[in-house]
Amino acid sequence: MDLTDVIGMYERVAESQFKYWNIYWLVAISILGLLWKEKRTKGLKTVLISGFAIFAVANLLAIGSFQKDLINLADGINEYIEKNRSEVFDKFGEKRIERNPLKLILVVFFHIVVSFAFIVSMVKAKTETAEPGEGEDFGSSAASIVKP
C-alpha cells in the first residue's frame, strides 16, 4: 500500500462520515417535522422519540468511529511523509494532514447536544389527549375520517 492508497482511504472514510451526518439530519428533521405537523398519539410519539434516541446513539458511535479512523489514518500518512521526506516533499511540497484528537471530542459533544435538542423539541410537540376512538362509537369516528 502506498501513500496514494492511504490518502484515498482517508478520503473514503471522510466521505462516509459525511454521509452518516446527512442521514442523521434527514432522519432527525423528518421525525421532528412529523411530530410538529399535527398532534400525534402518545404511543406513536413515544415510539418515534425512542426510535430516534436509539438511532442517534448508533449514529454517534459510527461517526465517532469514523473520526477515530481519520485520526489514525492522518497519523499513518504523516508518519509516511516523515520517513520519505525527500520523495514526498519533491512531489507535494511540505503538506501534512491535520491530526487533531480534539475534533473527536468536539464531534461527539456536538452530536450529543444536537440530539438532546432534537429530543427535547420532539417531547414538546403536541400530543392528542385521547387515543382515536376513545369515548366515541365506531360510526362517529368513521364519519370524522370521511368528510362529505
Coordinates of C-alpha atoms in Angstrom, one line a residue:
M1 CA 0.0 0.0 0.0
D2 CA 1.5 3.3 -1.0
L3 CA 0.7 6.9 0.0
T4 CA -1.9 7.4 -2.7
D5 CA -3.9 4.3 -1.4
V6 CA -3.8 5.6 2.2
I7 CA -4.9 9.1 1.1
G8 CA -7.7 7.5 -0.9
M9 CA -8.7 5.6 2.2
Y10 CA -8.7 8.8 4.2
E11 CA -11.0 10.4 1.7
R12 CA -13.4 7.5 1.6
V13 CA -13.6 7.5 5.4
A14 CA -14.2 11.2 5.4
E15 CA -16.9 10.8 2.7
S16 CA -18.6 8.0 4.7
Q17 CA -18.6 10.2 7.8
F18 CA -20.3 13.0 5.8
K19 CA -22.9 10.6 4.5
Y20 CA -23.7 9.5 8.1
W21 CA -24.1 13.1 9.1
N22 CA -26.5 13.6 6.2
I23 CA -28.6 10.6 7.2
Y24 CA -28.7 11.8 10.8
W25 CA -30.0 15.3 9.7
L26 CA -32.6 13.7 7.4
V27 CA -34.0 11.4 10.0
A28 CA -33.9 13.9 12.8
I29 CA -35.6 16.7 10.8
S30 CA -38.2 14.2 9.3
I31 CA -39.2 12.9 12.7
L32 CA -39.3 16.4 14.2
G33 CA -41.5 17.6 11.3
L34 CA -43.8 14.6 11.6
L35 CA -44.3 15.3 15.3
W36 CA -44.8 19.0 14.9
K37 CA -47.0 18.9 11.8
E38 CA -50.1 17.7 13.7
K39 CA -50.9 16.2 17.1
R40 CA -49.8 12.5 17.4
T41 CA -50.9 9.9 19.8
K42 CA -48.8 9.4 22.9
G43 CA -47.9 5.9 21.9
L44 CA -46.7 6.9 18.4
K45 CA -44.8 9.9 19.8
T46 CA -43.1 7.6 22.4
V47 CA -42.1 5.1 19.7
L48 CA -40.8 7.8 17.4
I49 CA -38.8 9.5 20.1
S50 CA -37.4 6.2 21.5
G51 CA -36.5 5.1 18.0
F52 CA -34.8 8.3 17.3
A53 CA -32.8 8.1 20.5
I54 CA -31.6 4.6 19.6
F55 CA -30.8 5.8 16.1
A56 CA -28.9 8.8 17.4
V57 CA -26.7 6.7 19.7
A58 CA -25.9 4.2 16.9
N59 CA -25.2 7.1 14.5
L60 CA -22.9 8.7 17.2
L61 CA -21.0 5.5 17.6
A62 CA -20.5 5.3 13.8
I63 CA -19.5 8.9 13.4
G64 CA -17.1 8.7 16.4
S65 CA -15.5 5.6 14.9
F66 CA -15.1 7.3 11.5
Q67 CA -13.5 10.3 13.3
K68 CA -11.1 8.0 15.2
D69 CA -10.2 6.3 11.9
L70 CA -9.5 9.7 10.3
I71 CA -7.1 10.5 13.2
N72 CA -5.3 7.1 12.8
L73 CA -5.0 7.5 9.1
A74 CA -3.7 11.0 9.5
D75 CA -1.0 9.6 11.8
G76 CA -0.1 7.0 9.3
I77 CA 0.1 9.5 6.4
N78 CA 2.1 11.9 8.4
E79 CA 4.5 9.2 9.6
Y80 CA 5.0 8.0 6.0
I81 CA 5.7 11.6 5.0
E82 CA 8.3 11.9 7.7
K83 CA 10.0 8.6 6.7
N84 CA 10.0 9.5 3.0
R85 CA 10.6 13.2 3.4
S86 CA 12.7 13.9 0.3
E87 CA 10.5 11.9 -2.1
V88 CA 7.2 13.3 -0.8
F89 CA 8.3 16.9 -0.5
D90 CA 9.7 16.9 -4.0
K91 CA 6.3 15.8 -5.3
F92 CA 3.8 17.6 -3.0
G93 CA 5.7 20.2 -1.0
E94 CA 5.5 20.4 2.8
K95 CA 1.9 19.3 3.2
R96 CA 0.6 17.4 6.1
I97 CA -2.9 16.1 7.1
E98 CA -4.2 17.7 10.2
R99 CA -4.3 15.4 13.2
N100 CA -6.4 16.8 15.8
P101 CA -7.8 14.4 18.5
L102 CA -9.8 17.3 20.0
K103 CA -12.0 17.0 16.9
L104 CA -13.2 13.6 18.1
I105 CA -14.3 15.1 21.4
L106 CA -15.9 18.1 19.6
V107 CA -17.8 15.8 17.2
V108 CA -19.1 13.6 20.0
F109 CA -20.1 16.7 22.1
F110 CA -21.8 18.4 19.1
H111 CA -23.7 15.2 18.3
I112 CA -24.9 14.8 21.9
V113 CA -26.0 18.4 22.2
V114 CA -27.9 18.4 18.9
S115 CA -29.5 15.0 19.7
F116 CA -30.6 16.3 23.1
A117 CA -32.1 19.4 21.4
F118 CA -34.0 17.3 18.9
I119 CA -35.3 15.0 21.6
V120 CA -36.5 18.0 23.7
S121 CA -38.2 19.5 20.7
M122 CA -39.9 16.2 20.0
V123 CA -41.1 15.8 23.5
K124 CA -42.6 19.3 23.4
A125 CA -44.6 18.5 20.3
K126 CA -48.3 18.4 21.0
T127 CA -49.9 15.1 21.9
E128 CA -53.5 14.0 21.4
T129 CA -55.3 13.9 24.7
A130 CA -57.2 10.7 23.9
E131 CA -56.5 7.8 21.6
P132 CA -58.6 7.9 18.4
G133 CA -61.9 6.2 19.0
E134 CA -61.9 6.5 22.8
G135 CA -65.2 7.7 24.0
E136 CA -66.8 7.5 20.6
D137 CA -68.7 4.9 18.9
F138 CA -67.4 3.5 15.6
G139 CA -69.9 5.4 13.4
S140 CA -68.9 8.8 14.7
S141 CA -65.2 8.1 14.3
A142 CA -65.7 6.8 10.8
A143 CA -67.7 9.9 10.0
S144 CA -64.9 12.1 11.1
I145 CA -62.4 10.3 8.8
V146 CA -64.6 10.5 5.7
K147 CA -65.9 14.1 5.4
P148 CA -68.5 14.7 2.7

